[in-house]
mmCIF file of C-alpha atoms in Angstrom:
data_model
loop_
_atom_site.group_PDB
_atom_site.id
_atom_site.type_symbol
_atom_site.label_atom_id
_atom_site.label_comp_id
_atom_site.label_asym_id
_atom_site.label_seq_id
_atom_site.Cartn_x
_atom_site.Cartn_y
_atom_site.Cartn_z
ATOM 1 C CA MET A 1 89.197 47.275 63.777
ATOM 2 C CA GLU A 2 91.812 48.595 61.101
ATOM 3 C CA ASN A 3 95.225 48.420 62.211
ATOM 4 C CA ALA A 4 94.396 48.111 66.094
ATOM 5 C CA ARG A 5 97.489 47.528 67.968
ATOM 6 C CA LEU A 6 96.416 45.214 70.624
ATOM 7 C CA LEU A 7 97.834 45.384 74.308
ATOM 8 C CA ARG A 8 100.199 42.058 74.681
ATOM 9 C CA ARG A 9 102.905 41.168 76.844
ATOM 10 C CA THR A 10 105.893 40.909 74.579
ATOM 11 C CA ARG A 11 108.261 38.118 74.421
ATOM 12 C CA GLN A 12 111.380 39.893 73.145
ATOM 13 C CA ASP A 13 111.662 42.650 75.468
ATOM 14 C CA LYS A 14 111.346 41.249 78.509
ATOM 15 C CA MET A 15 112.912 41.340 82.226
ATOM 16 C CA ILE A 16 110.394 39.387 83.981
ATOM 17 C CA ALA A 17 107.121 38.878 82.211
ATOM 18 C CA GLY A 18 107.083 41.253 79.530
ATOM 19 C CA VAL A 19 104.298 43.316 80.986
ATOM 20 C CA MET A 20 106.116 46.563 81.060
ATOM 21 C CA GLY A 21 107.842 45.919 77.433
ATOM 22 C CA GLY A 22 104.403 45.223 75.958
ATOM 23 C CA ILE A 23 102.995 48.349 77.587
ATOM 24 C CA ALA A 24 105.737 50.320 76.292
ATOM 25 C CA ARG A 25 105.574 48.938 72.965
ATOM 26 C CA HIS A 26 101.857 49.394 72.547
ATOM 27 C CA PHE A 27 102.355 53.376 74.021
ATOM 28 C CA GLY A 28 105.160 54.098 71.752
ATOM 29 C CA LEU A 29 107.331 54.166 74.989
ATOM 30 C CA ASP A 30 110.991 53.778 76.106
ATOM 31 C CA PRO A 31 110.447 50.078 77.920
ATOM 32 C CA ASN A 32 113.544 50.830 80.234
ATOM 33 C CA LEU A 33 112.169 54.300 81.255
ATOM 34 C CA LEU A 34 108.879 52.946 81.585
ATOM 35 C CA ARG A 35 110.320 49.989 84.202
ATOM 36 C CA ILE A 36 112.026 52.588 86.421
ATOM 37 C CA ALA A 37 108.946 54.959 86.406
ATOM 38 C CA TYR A 38 107.054 52.002 87.917
ATOM 39 C CA VAL A 39 109.714 51.115 90.378
ATOM 40 C CA VAL A 40 110.271 54.656 91.334
ATOM 41 C CA GLY A 41 106.079 55.163 91.507
ATOM 42 C CA SER A 42 105.782 51.758 93.462
ATOM 43 C CA ILE A 43 108.594 52.939 96.272
ATOM 44 C CA LEU A 44 107.829 56.139 96.683
ATOM 45 C CA SER A 45 103.772 55.893 97.011
ATOM 46 C CA ALA A 46 102.335 53.402 99.709
ATOM 47 C CA ALA A 47 98.821 53.807 98.448
ATOM 48 C CA PHE A 48 100.035 52.028 95.170
ATOM 49 C CA PRO A 49 100.620 48.506 95.515
ATOM 50 C CA GLY A 50 103.378 47.789 92.567
ATOM 51 C CA ILE A 51 103.668 44.058 93.018
ATOM 52 C CA LEU A 52 100.322 43.055 93.146
ATOM 53 C CA VAL A 53 99.283 45.648 90.225
ATOM 54 C CA TYR A 54 101.957 43.854 88.152
ATOM 55 C CA LEU A 55 100.845 40.290 89.057
ATOM 56 C CA VAL A 56 97.267 41.393 88.043
ATOM 57 C CA LEU A 57 98.289 42.806 84.936
ATOM 58 C CA TRP A 58 100.632 39.508 84.123
ATOM 59 C CA LEU A 59 97.317 37.426 84.167
ATOM 60 C CA VAL A 60 95.106 39.660 82.332
ATOM 61 C CA ILE A 61 97.008 40.845 79.578
ATOM 62 C CA PRO A 62 97.801 38.029 76.946
ATOM 63 C CA ILE A 63 101.119 37.026 75.882
ATOM 64 C CA ASP A 64 102.458 37.863 72.367
ATOM 65 C CA GLN A 65 101.969 35.327 69.774
#
């Protein structure tokens, strides 16, 4: 694997656990826009348990070294 960027939670750009900051960095997105989209999607969709998914991502995605 040459120059593979691994999905990691970030220590620098975090609000709670660095999950959205890490995902945004991995995909080259703006972390604040991703956070807003995630919260709006969680609120508007009853079938999307945002807090539960966030907690699972927090546990599954390793933190940046």
